[in-house]
Amino acid sequence: MKLSGRNYAFWFCVGSQDLYGEECLRNVAEHAQIIVRELNASGALPYPLVLKPVLISAGTIHQTFVQANEDPACAGVITWMHTFSPAKSWIAGLQANKKPLLHLHTQFNEEIPYDTIDMDFMNENQSAHGGREFGHVVTRMGLFRKVVAGHWTHQAVRERIASWMRTAVGIVESRNIRVMRVADNMRNVAVTEGDKVEAQIKFGWQVDAWPVTELADAVAAVSGADTDALVEEYYSRYEIILDGRDPREFREHVAAQAQIELGFERFLKEKDYHAIVTHFDDLGTLKQLPGLAIQRLMEKGYGFGAEGDWKTAAMVRLMKLMAADVPNAKGTSMLEDYTYNLVPGKEGILQAHMLEICPSLAAEKPAIRCKPLSMGRREDPARLVFTSKTGPGVAVSLIDLGTRFRLIIAEVDCKANEKPMPQLPVATVFWTPKPDFTTGVEAWILSGGAHHTAFSYDLTSGQMSDWAEHMGIEALVIGKDTTLRGLKQEMMLGQAFFR
Ligand code: MN
């Protein structure tokens, strides 16, 4: 996994018992080998499966889960009950388990062999029976797991396993996220605040404050040669829109961002942080608000939140990790709900920020522009400007309700801008929330969602709600099936359940 530097694998654990004899157990082991081999060869799964010996006793089951916990490369355990596996044997193991768990409810054969089926076959191939016994005990123990039912050769089943693997990596990696918080929360803003201790208990995030002076020193220490080399890279990679500025003066503004990018990245690496929070009102001796610099860091996989918003910074990092291996990934970024188009039939929300939108979203080659900022008291910052890809995406907002967290997850449909916006010097996305503009927006407001979101084209509401469920927090999905009545009832249930 390129962003975290870890090569994850998933353990495939098959449950059985010795009641049906040696031959049956040999067949179970052989079937498991075939499934693991074919799933690994299919190219459908982002991470390899590692087959473990067939589990038939409480002792070996417990030992297997303990070993899974101790293996940092194991991102999750997939269980399959080939035969009936008495579930009391699983209690100690499940109690010990700390890894994400998927119950693959499949069977080796796709079709009932009508002409030859006998009791031996039934005893050997009784996932329908054994899977229920296993499911019962996991439910009784109140443990979170994903259940995927269907034949292991079916594409839909493989895609669901693949999707869950990415969620599992998000669950495992959440404990490794470290956010560098430069400057406090923006004065008087409510929704970006939150309980950092509780976030560390719930999600494992370490959120630390660092003085902007130390970052500014790291930026000042970057050599002119290094800065020039990066400016050259910018000029070869991006379009340049001078907006009438003198080319040499423009280049100096761009160089200020290059120096910030290098200084910030070195400082983040040295201190081992994977996400950063800045604030336009607390810049020390930095010449510009980090714009282009932050955009580039986000593209490299760092999380980012603006105005002290560490929750969004951590979510952006988390979602970048979850989406890291998605083939032909379309992008993940922090975004902000800015302004509406309310023309009937064309309703939508223009997403942007002052500067900091990740260029992974770009539909075309980004352009560098350098324009004044209405807020902050610094030089005109250079930033990358572009319009974004179209298609479905998911936008999430993690909010602190005072006594608990809630993750609001919106399914959105990203659309092409109706017209160009030549006077707008920032990157944008335009989307319509599901199920429709009015319901989606009203549901977001009612659920308390923020103006900042962590957004990805490459993840689904199902993956994000599974992550939240595993973390033990409320997840509210605003999607194609949402009604306001239903949402209110869900929030009332959440209020009672998540105390
Ligand atoms: Mn903002």
PDB file of N, CA and C in Angstrom, residues 186-273:
ATOM      1  N   MET A 186     -10.468  28.353  14.031  1.00  0.00           N
ATOM      2  CA  MET A 186     -10.828  29.723  13.667  1.00  0.00           C
ATOM      3  C   MET A 186     -11.755  30.315  14.730  1.00  0.00           C
ATOM      4  N   ARG A 187     -11.455  31.543  15.099  1.00  0.00           N
ATOM      5  CA  ARG A 187     -12.212  32.176  16.178  1.00  0.00           C
ATOM      6  C   ARG A 187     -13.717  32.107  15.930  1.00  0.00           C
ATOM      7  N   ASN A 188     -14.437  31.707  16.965  1.00  0.00           N
ATOM      8  CA  ASN A 188     -15.899  31.714  16.983  1.00  0.00           C
ATOM      9  C   ASN A 188     -16.577  30.641  16.135  1.00  0.00           C
ATOM     10  N   VAL A 189     -15.811  29.863  15.384  1.00  0.00           N
ATOM     11  CA  VAL A 189     -16.444  28.839  14.538  1.00  0.00           C
ATOM     12  C   VAL A 189     -16.735  27.595  15.375  1.00  0.00           C
ATOM     13  N   ALA A 190     -17.953  27.077  15.264  1.00  0.00           N
ATOM     14  CA  ALA A 190     -18.392  25.967  16.110  1.00  0.00           C
ATOM     15  C   ALA A 190     -18.095  24.594  15.515  1.00  0.00           C
ATOM     16  N   VAL A 191     -18.436  24.424  14.244  1.00  0.00           N
ATOM     17  CA  VAL A 191     -18.521  23.057  13.706  1.00  0.00           C
ATOM     18  C   VAL A 191     -17.152  22.400  13.513  1.00  0.00           C
ATOM     19  N   THR A 192     -16.104  23.222  13.414  1.00  0.00           N
ATOM     20  CA  THR A 192     -14.772  22.641  13.253  1.00  0.00           C
ATOM     21  C   THR A 192     -14.127  22.296  14.594  1.00  0.00           C
ATOM     22  N   GLU A 193     -14.787  22.597  15.696  1.00  0.00           N
ATOM     23  CA  GLU A 193     -14.271  22.241  17.019  1.00  0.00           C
ATOM     24  C   GLU A 193     -14.518  20.760  17.308  1.00  0.00           C
ATOM     25  N   GLY A 194     -13.939  20.270  18.395  1.00  0.00           N
ATOM     26  CA  GLY A 194     -14.189  18.885  18.757  1.00  0.00           C
ATOM     27  C   GLY A 194     -13.251  18.409  19.848  1.00  0.00           C
ATOM     28  N   ASP A 195     -13.575  17.230  20.353  1.00  0.00           N
ATOM     29  CA  ASP A 195     -12.864  16.641  21.482  1.00  0.00           C
ATOM     30  C   ASP A 195     -11.742  15.744  20.945  1.00  0.00           C
ATOM     31  N   LYS A 196     -10.505  16.233  21.071  1.00  0.00           N
ATOM     32  CA  LYS A 196      -9.379  15.506  20.492  1.00  0.00           C
ATOM     33  C   LYS A 196      -9.029  14.255  21.295  1.00  0.00           C
ATOM     34  N   VAL A 197      -9.291  14.299  22.589  1.00  0.00           N
ATOM     35  CA  VAL A 197      -9.015  13.113  23.405  1.00  0.00           C
ATOM     36  C   VAL A 197      -9.977  11.995  23.004  1.00  0.00           C
ATOM     37  N   GLU A 198     -11.241  12.362  22.860  1.00  0.00           N
ATOM     38  CA  GLU A 198     -12.236  11.359  22.476  1.00  0.00           C
ATOM     39  C   GLU A 198     -11.933  10.812  21.070  1.00  0.00           C
ATOM     40  N   ALA A 199     -11.460  11.690  20.185  1.00  0.00           N
ATOM     41  CA  ALA A 199     -11.111  11.241  18.832  1.00  0.00           C
ATOM     42  C   ALA A 199      -9.968  10.236  18.877  1.00  0.00           C
ATOM     43  N   GLN A 200      -9.053  10.435  19.813  1.00  0.00           N
ATOM     44  CA  GLN A 200      -7.951   9.470  19.913  1.00  0.00           C
ATOM     45  C   GLN A 200      -8.441   8.147  20.490  1.00  0.00           C
ATOM     46  N   ILE A 201      -9.361   8.227  21.461  1.00  0.00           N
ATOM     47  CA  ILE A 201      -9.909   6.991  22.024  1.00  0.00           C
ATOM     48  C   ILE A 201     -10.723   6.242  20.961  1.00  0.00           C
ATOM     49  N   LYS A 202     -11.574   6.973  20.259  1.00  0.00           N
ATOM     50  CA  LYS A 202     -12.473   6.327  19.294  1.00  0.00           C
ATOM     51  C   LYS A 202     -11.751   5.893  18.009  1.00  0.00           C
ATOM     52  N   PHE A 203     -10.951   6.801  17.444  1.00  0.00           N
ATOM     53  CA  PHE A 203     -10.392   6.559  16.105  1.00  0.00           C
ATOM     54  C   PHE A 203      -8.884   6.313  16.099  1.00  0.00           C
ATOM     55  N   GLY A 204      -8.229   6.613  17.219  1.00  0.00           N
ATOM     56  CA  GLY A 204      -6.784   6.435  17.284  1.00  0.00           C
ATOM     57  C   GLY A 204      -5.987   7.617  16.754  1.00  0.00           C
ATOM     58  N   TRP A 205      -6.643   8.708  16.427  1.00  0.00           N
ATOM     59  CA  TRP A 205      -5.936   9.848  15.835  1.00  0.00           C
ATOM     60  C   TRP A 205      -5.146  10.612  16.892  1.00  0.00           C
ATOM     61  N   GLN A 206      -3.895  10.892  16.562  1.00  0.00           N
ATOM     62  CA  GLN A 206      -3.118  11.775  17.424  1.00  0.00           C
ATOM     63  C   GLN A 206      -3.120  13.155  16.776  1.00  0.00           C
ATOM     64  N   VAL A 207      -3.617  14.138  17.499  1.00  0.00           N
ATOM     65  CA  VAL A 207      -3.748  15.496  16.961  1.00  0.00           C
ATOM     66  C   VAL A 207      -2.927  16.431  17.836  1.00  0.00           C
ATOM     67  N   ASP A 208      -1.830  16.936  17.282  1.00  0.00           N
ATOM     68  CA  ASP A 208      -0.905  17.741  18.076  1.00  0.00           C
ATOM     69  C   ASP A 208      -0.783  19.151  17.517  1.00  0.00           C
ATOM     70  N   ALA A 209      -0.647  20.109  18.408  1.00  0.00           N
ATOM     71  CA  ALA A 209      -0.418  21.496  17.986  1.00  0.00           C
ATOM     72  C   ALA A 209       1.072  21.745  17.799  1.00  0.00           C
ATOM     73  N   TRP A 210       1.412  22.501  16.771  1.00  0.00           N
ATOM     74  CA  TRP A 210       2.796  22.938  16.531  1.00  0.00           C
ATOM     75  C   TRP A 210       2.771  24.430  16.246  1.00  0.00           C
ATOM     76  N   PRO A 211       3.752  25.168  16.783  1.00  0.00           N
ATOM     77  CA  PRO A 211       3.769  26.611  16.515  1.00  0.00           C
ATOM     78  C   PRO A 211       4.113  26.887  15.051  1.00  0.00           C
ATOM     79  N   VAL A 212       3.421  27.842  14.476  1.00  0.00           N
ATOM     80  CA  VAL A 212       3.663  28.164  13.066  1.00  0.00           C
ATOM     81  C   VAL A 212       5.089  28.664  12.868  1.00  0.00           C
ATOM     82  N   THR A 213       5.683  29.203  13.924  1.00  0.00           N
ATOM     83  CA  THR A 213       7.059  29.704  13.791  1.00  0.00           C
ATOM     84  C   THR A 213       8.025  28.580  13.435  1.00  0.00           C
ATOM     85  N   GLU A 214       7.796  27.379  13.978  1.00  0.00           N
ATOM     86  CA  GLU A 214       8.695  26.264  13.676  1.00  0.00           C
ATOM     87  C   GLU A 214       8.554  25.841  12.222  1.00  0.00           C
ATOM     88  N   LEU A 215       7.317  25.867  11.713  1.00  0.00           N
ATOM     89  CA  LEU A 215       7.120  25.543  10.292  1.00  0.00           C
ATOM     90  C   LEU A 215       7.717  26.618   9.403  1.00  0.00           C
ATOM     91  N   ALA A 216       7.530  27.874   9.823  1.00  0.00           N
ATOM     92  CA  ALA A 216       8.071  28.976   9.016  1.00  0.00           C
ATOM     93  C   ALA A 216       9.597  28.895   8.978  1.00  0.00           C
ATOM     94  N   ASP A 217      10.208  28.472  10.097  1.00  0.00           N
ATOM     95  CA  ASP A 217      11.664  28.283  10.105  1.00  0.00           C
ATOM     96  C   ASP A 217      12.072  27.179   9.135  1.00  0.00           C
ATOM     97  N   ALA A 218      11.296  26.093   9.131  1.00  0.00           N
ATOM     98  CA  ALA A 218      11.605  24.982   8.215  1.00  0.00           C
ATOM     99  C   ALA A 218      11.478  25.437   6.765  1.00  0.00           C
ATOM    100  N   VAL A 219      10.510  26.314   6.503  1.00  0.00           N
ATOM    101  CA  VAL A 219      10.330  26.838   5.141  1.00  0.00           C
ATOM    102  C   VAL A 219      11.518  27.737   4.776  1.00  0.00           C
ATOM    103  N   ALA A 220      11.905  28.593   5.706  1.00  0.00           N
ATOM    104  CA  ALA A 220      13.007  29.529   5.436  1.00  0.00           C
ATOM    105  C   ALA A 220      14.316  28.782   5.199  1.00  0.00           C
ATOM    106  N   ALA A 221      14.424  27.570   5.760  1.00  0.00           N
ATOM    107  CA  ALA A 221      15.666  26.801   5.629  1.00  0.00           C
ATOM    108  C   ALA A 221      15.795  26.107   4.273  1.00  0.00           C
ATOM    109  N   VAL A 222      14.728  26.119   3.471  1.00  0.00           N
ATOM    110  CA  VAL A 222      14.788  25.462   2.153  1.00  0.00           C
ATOM    111  C   VAL A 222      15.653  26.305   1.218  1.00  0.00           C
ATOM    112  N   SER A 223      16.574  25.657   0.534  1.00  0.00           N
ATOM    113  CA  SER A 223      17.542  26.399  -0.294  1.00  0.00           C
ATOM    114  C   SER A 223      16.893  26.953  -1.554  1.00  0.00           C
ATOM    115  N   GLY A 224      17.509  27.990  -2.097  1.00  0.00           N
ATOM    116  CA  GLY A 224      17.049  28.571  -3.348  1.00  0.00           C
ATOM    117  C   GLY A 224      17.113  27.570  -4.485  1.00  0.00           C
ATOM    118  N   ALA A 225      18.141  26.726  -4.485  1.00  0.00           N
ATOM    119  CA  ALA A 225      18.295  25.737  -5.561  1.00  0.00           C
ATOM    120  C   ALA A 225      17.147  24.729  -5.538  1.00  0.00           C
ATOM    121  N   ASP A 226      16.829  24.240  -4.340  1.00  0.00           N
ATOM    122  CA  ASP A 226      15.721  23.279  -4.225  1.00  0.00           C
ATOM    123  C   ASP A 226      14.403  23.925  -4.645  1.00  0.00           C
ATOM    124  N   THR A 227      14.232  25.170  -4.216  1.00  0.00           N
ATOM    125  CA  THR A 227      13.004  25.883  -4.560  1.00  0.00           C
ATOM    126  C   THR A 227      12.893  26.063  -6.078  1.00  0.00           C
ATOM    127  N   ASP A 228      14.000  26.483  -6.704  1.00  0.00           N
ATOM    128  CA  ASP A 228      13.990  26.696  -8.157  1.00  0.00           C
ATOM    129  C   ASP A 228      13.654  25.410  -8.910  1.00  0.00           C
ATOM    130  N   ALA A 229      14.233  24.291  -8.430  1.00  0.00           N
ATOM    131  CA  ALA A 229      13.975  23.015  -9.106  1.00  0.00           C
ATOM    132  C   ALA A 229      12.489  22.669  -9.057  1.00  0.00           C
ATOM    133  N   LEU A 230      11.869  22.936  -7.910  1.00  0.00           N
ATOM    134  CA  LEU A 230      10.439  22.627  -7.802  1.00  0.00           C
ATOM    135  C   LEU A 230       9.597  23.588  -8.647  1.00  0.00           C
ATOM    136  N   VAL A 231      10.025  24.848  -8.708  1.00  0.00           N
ATOM    137  CA  VAL A 231       9.311  25.807  -9.563  1.00  0.00           C
ATOM    138  C   VAL A 231       9.368  25.341 -11.022  1.00  0.00           C
ATOM    139  N   GLU A 232      10.533  24.859 -11.438  1.00  0.00           N
ATOM    140  CA  GLU A 232      10.668  24.316 -12.803  1.00  0.00           C
ATOM    141  C   GLU A 232       9.663  23.190 -13.026  1.00  0.00           C
ATOM    142  N   GLU A 233       9.561  22.317 -12.031  1.00  0.00           N
ATOM    143  CA  GLU A 233       8.607  21.206 -12.149  1.00  0.00           C
ATOM    144  C   GLU A 233       7.179  21.748 -12.297  1.00  0.00           C
ATOM    145  N   TYR A 234       6.837  22.734 -11.487  1.00  0.00           N
ATOM    146  CA  TYR A 234       5.498  23.339 -11.590  1.00  0.00           C
ATOM    147  C   TYR A 234       5.259  23.867 -13.012  1.00  0.00           C
ATOM    148  N   TYR A 235       6.257  24.600 -13.519  1.00  0.00           N
ATOM    149  CA  TYR A 235       6.069  25.245 -14.829  1.00  0.00           C
ATOM    150  C   TYR A 235       5.965  24.213 -15.952  1.00  0.00           C
ATOM    151  N   SER A 236       6.599  23.052 -15.753  1.00  0.00           N
ATOM    152  CA  SER A 236       6.495  22.032 -16.803  1.00  0.00           C
ATOM    153  C   SER A 236       5.195  21.240 -16.664  1.00  0.00           C
ATOM    154  N   ARG A 237       4.653  21.197 -15.463  1.00  0.00           N
ATOM    155  CA  ARG A 237       3.487  20.340 -15.226  1.00  0.00           C
ATOM    156  C   ARG A 237       2.161  21.060 -15.360  1.00  0.00           C
ATOM    157  N   TYR A 238       2.154  22.350 -15.088  1.00  0.00           N
ATOM    158  CA  TYR A 238       0.878  23.070 -15.029  1.00  0.00           C
ATOM    159  C   TYR A 238       0.847  24.207 -16.038  1.00  0.00           C
ATOM    160  N   GLU A 239      -0.373  24.590 -16.402  1.00  0.00           N
ATOM    161  CA  GLU A 239      -0.535  25.797 -17.221  1.00  0.00           C
ATOM    162  C   GLU A 239      -0.230  27.014 -16.339  1.00  0.00           C
ATOM    163  N   ILE A 240       0.149  28.096 -16.957  1.00  0.00           N
ATOM    164  CA  ILE A 240       0.412  29.337 -16.213  1.00  0.00           C
ATOM    165  C   ILE A 240      -0.565  30.399 -16.715  1.00  0.00           C
ATOM    166  N   ILE A 241      -1.325  30.961 -15.814  1.00  0.00           N
ATOM    167  CA  ILE A 241      -2.222  32.065 -16.194  1.00  0.00           C
ATOM    168  C   ILE A 241      -1.753  33.311 -15.436  1.00  0.00           C
ATOM    169  N   LEU A 242      -1.152  34.230 -16.174  1.00  0.00           N
ATOM    170  CA  LEU A 242      -0.518  35.385 -15.524  1.00  0.00           C
ATOM    171  C   LEU A 242      -1.531  36.429 -15.053  1.00  0.00           C
ATOM    172  N   ASP A 243      -2.722  36.438 -15.684  1.00  0.00           N
ATOM    173  CA  ASP A 243      -3.720  37.470 -15.339  1.00  0.00           C
ATOM    174  C   ASP A 243      -3.102  38.868 -15.401  1.00  0.00           C
ATOM    175  N   GLY A 244      -2.232  39.107 -16.379  1.00  0.00           N
ATOM    176  CA  GLY A 244      -1.655  40.434 -16.565  1.00  0.00           C
ATOM    177  C   GLY A 244      -0.489  40.753 -15.656  1.00  0.00           C
ATOM    178  N   ARG A 245      -0.070  39.818 -14.821  1.00  0.00           N
ATOM    179  CA  ARG A 245       1.063  40.099 -13.917  1.00  0.00           C
ATOM    180  C   ARG A 245       2.377  39.998 -14.677  1.00  0.00           C
ATOM    181  N   ASP A 246       3.362  40.653 -14.151  1.00  0.00           N
ATOM    182  CA  ASP A 246       4.701  40.549 -14.698  1.00  0.00           C
ATOM    183  C   ASP A 246       5.212  39.110 -14.482  1.00  0.00           C
ATOM    184  N   PRO A 247       5.727  38.455 -15.532  1.00  0.00           N
ATOM    185  CA  PRO A 247       6.131  37.046 -15.399  1.00  0.00           C
ATOM    186  C   PRO A 247       7.157  36.805 -14.291  1.00  0.00           C
ATOM    187  N   ARG A 248       8.074  37.733 -14.096  1.00  0.00           N
ATOM    188  CA  ARG A 248       9.082  37.527 -13.052  1.00  0.00           C
ATOM    189  C   ARG A 248       8.484  37.671 -11.668  1.00  0.00           C
ATOM    190  N   GLU A 249       7.631  38.635 -11.497  1.00  0.00           N
ATOM    191  CA  GLU A 249       6.950  38.820 -10.211  1.00  0.00           C
ATOM    192  C   GLU A 249       6.056  37.608  -9.926  1.00  0.00           C
ATOM    193  N   PHE A 250       5.384  37.123 -10.979  1.00  0.00           N
ATOM    194  CA  PHE A 250       4.513  35.947 -10.836  1.00  0.00           C
ATOM    195  C   PHE A 250       5.325  34.744 -10.349  1.00  0.00           C
ATOM    196  N   ARG A 251       6.480  34.562 -11.000  1.00  0.00           N
ATOM    197  CA  ARG A 251       7.318  33.416 -10.651  1.00  0.00           C
ATOM    198  C   ARG A 251       7.802  33.488  -9.198  1.00  0.00           C
ATOM    199  N   GLU A 252       8.051  34.673  -8.712  1.00  0.00           N
ATOM    200  CA  GLU A 252       8.459  34.818  -7.307  1.00  0.00           C
ATOM    201  C   GLU A 252       7.341  34.387  -6.353  1.00  0.00           C
ATOM    202  N   HIS A 253       6.106  34.696  -6.745  1.00  0.00           N
ATOM    203  CA  HIS A 253       4.974  34.259  -5.921  1.00  0.00           C
ATOM    204  C   HIS A 253       4.841  32.740  -5.932  1.00  0.00           C
ATOM    205  N   VAL A 254       5.077  32.162  -7.104  1.00  0.00           N
ATOM    206  CA  VAL A 254       5.021  30.702  -7.216  1.00  0.00           C
ATOM    207  C   VAL A 254       6.142  30.079  -6.383  1.00  0.00           C
ATOM    208  N   ALA A 255       7.311  30.706  -6.419  1.00  0.00           N
ATOM    209  CA  ALA A 255       8.460  30.182  -5.671  1.00  0.00           C
ATOM    210  C   ALA A 255       8.184  30.170  -4.163  1.00  0.00           C
ATOM    211  N   ALA A 256       7.420  31.154  -3.699  1.00  0.00           N
ATOM    212  CA  ALA A 256       7.089  31.165  -2.268  1.00  0.00           C
ATOM    213  C   ALA A 256       6.306  29.904  -1.892  1.00  0.00           C
ATOM    214  N   GLN A 257       5.414  29.465  -2.796  1.00  0.00           N
ATOM    215  CA  GLN A 257       4.654  28.241  -2.523  1.00  0.00           C
ATOM    216  C   GLN A 257       5.528  27.003  -2.626  1.00  0.00           C
ATOM    217  N   ALA A 258       6.452  27.005  -3.585  1.00  0.00           N
ATOM    218  CA  ALA A 258       7.370  25.860  -3.719  1.00  0.00           C
ATOM    219  C   ALA A 258       8.195  25.692  -2.447  1.00  0.00           C
ATOM    220  N   GLN A 259       8.654  26.823  -1.923  1.00  0.00           N
ATOM    221  CA  GLN A 259       9.445  26.774  -0.689  1.00  0.00           C
ATOM    222  C   GLN A 259       8.598  26.264   0.483  1.00  0.00           C
ATOM    223  N   ILE A 260       7.338  26.697   0.520  1.00  0.00           N
ATOM    224  CA  ILE A 260       6.444  26.206   1.582  1.00  0.00           C
ATOM    225  C   ILE A 260       6.217  24.704   1.429  1.00  0.00           C
ATOM    226  N   GLU A 261       5.975  24.256   0.191  1.00  0.00           N
ATOM    227  CA  GLU A 261       5.748  22.817  -0.010  1.00  0.00           C
ATOM    228  C   GLU A 261       6.933  22.009   0.517  1.00  0.00           C
ATOM    229  N   LEU A 262       8.131  22.406   0.133  1.00  0.00           N
ATOM    230  CA  LEU A 262       9.324  21.652   0.548  1.00  0.00           C
ATOM    231  C   LEU A 262       9.537  21.734   2.059  1.00  0.00           C
ATOM    232  N   GLY A 263       9.381  22.922   2.610  1.00  0.00           N
ATOM    233  CA  GLY A 263       9.590  23.098   4.046  1.00  0.00           C
ATOM    234  C   GLY A 263       8.562  22.326   4.869  1.00  0.00           C
ATOM    235  N   PHE A 264       7.300  22.429   4.457  1.00  0.00           N
ATOM    236  CA  PHE A 264       6.238  21.700   5.177  1.00  0.00           C
ATOM    237  C   PHE A 264       6.465  20.186   5.075  1.00  0.00           C
ATOM    238  N   GLU A 265       6.764  19.726   3.860  1.00  0.00           N
ATOM    239  CA  GLU A 265       6.889  18.274   3.692  1.00  0.00           C
ATOM    240  C   GLU A 265       8.055  17.730   4.517  1.00  0.00           C
ATOM    241  N   ARG A 266       9.160  18.458   4.513  1.00  0.00           N
ATOM    242  CA  ARG A 266      10.302  18.013   5.319  1.00  0.00           C
ATOM    243  C   ARG A 266       9.934  17.976   6.798  1.00  0.00           C
ATOM    244  N   PHE A 267       9.247  19.002   7.238  1.00  0.00           N
ATOM    245  CA  PHE A 267       8.870  19.076   8.657  1.00  0.00           C
ATOM    246  C   PHE A 267       7.875  17.953   9.010  1.00  0.00           C
ATOM    247  N   LEU A 268       6.911  17.724   8.134  1.00  0.00           N
ATOM    248  CA  LEU A 268       5.933  16.658   8.379  1.00  0.00           C
ATOM    249  C   LEU A 268       6.617  15.297   8.434  1.00  0.00           C
ATOM    250  N   LYS A 269       7.540  15.069   7.515  1.00  0.00           N
ATOM    251  CA  LYS A 269       8.242  13.777   7.488  1.00  0.00           C
ATOM    252  C   LYS A 269       9.105  13.609   8.735  1.00  0.00           C
ATOM    253  N   GLU A 270       9.831  14.673   9.074  1.00  0.00           N
ATOM    254  CA  GLU A 270      10.719  14.597  10.231  1.00  0.00           C
ATOM    255  C   GLU A 270       9.938  14.292  11.503  1.00  0.00           C
ATOM    256  N   LYS A 271       8.771  14.887  11.625  1.00  0.00           N
ATOM    257  CA  LYS A 271       7.980  14.697  12.846  1.00  0.00           C
ATOM    258  C   LYS A 271       6.956  13.563  12.706  1.00  0.00           C
ATOM    259  N   ASP A 272       6.917  12.924  11.549  1.00  0.00           N
ATOM    260  CA  ASP A 272       6.026  11.781  11.306  1.00  0.00           C
ATOM    261  C   ASP A 272       4.535  12.129  11.424  1.00  0.00           C
ATOM    262  N   TYR A 273       4.126  13.125  10.680  1.00  0.00           N
ATOM    263  CA  TYR A 273       2.687  13.444  10.577  1.00  0.00           C
ATOM    264  C   TYR A 273       2.196  13.201   9.158  1.00  0.00           C
TER     265      TYR A 273
END
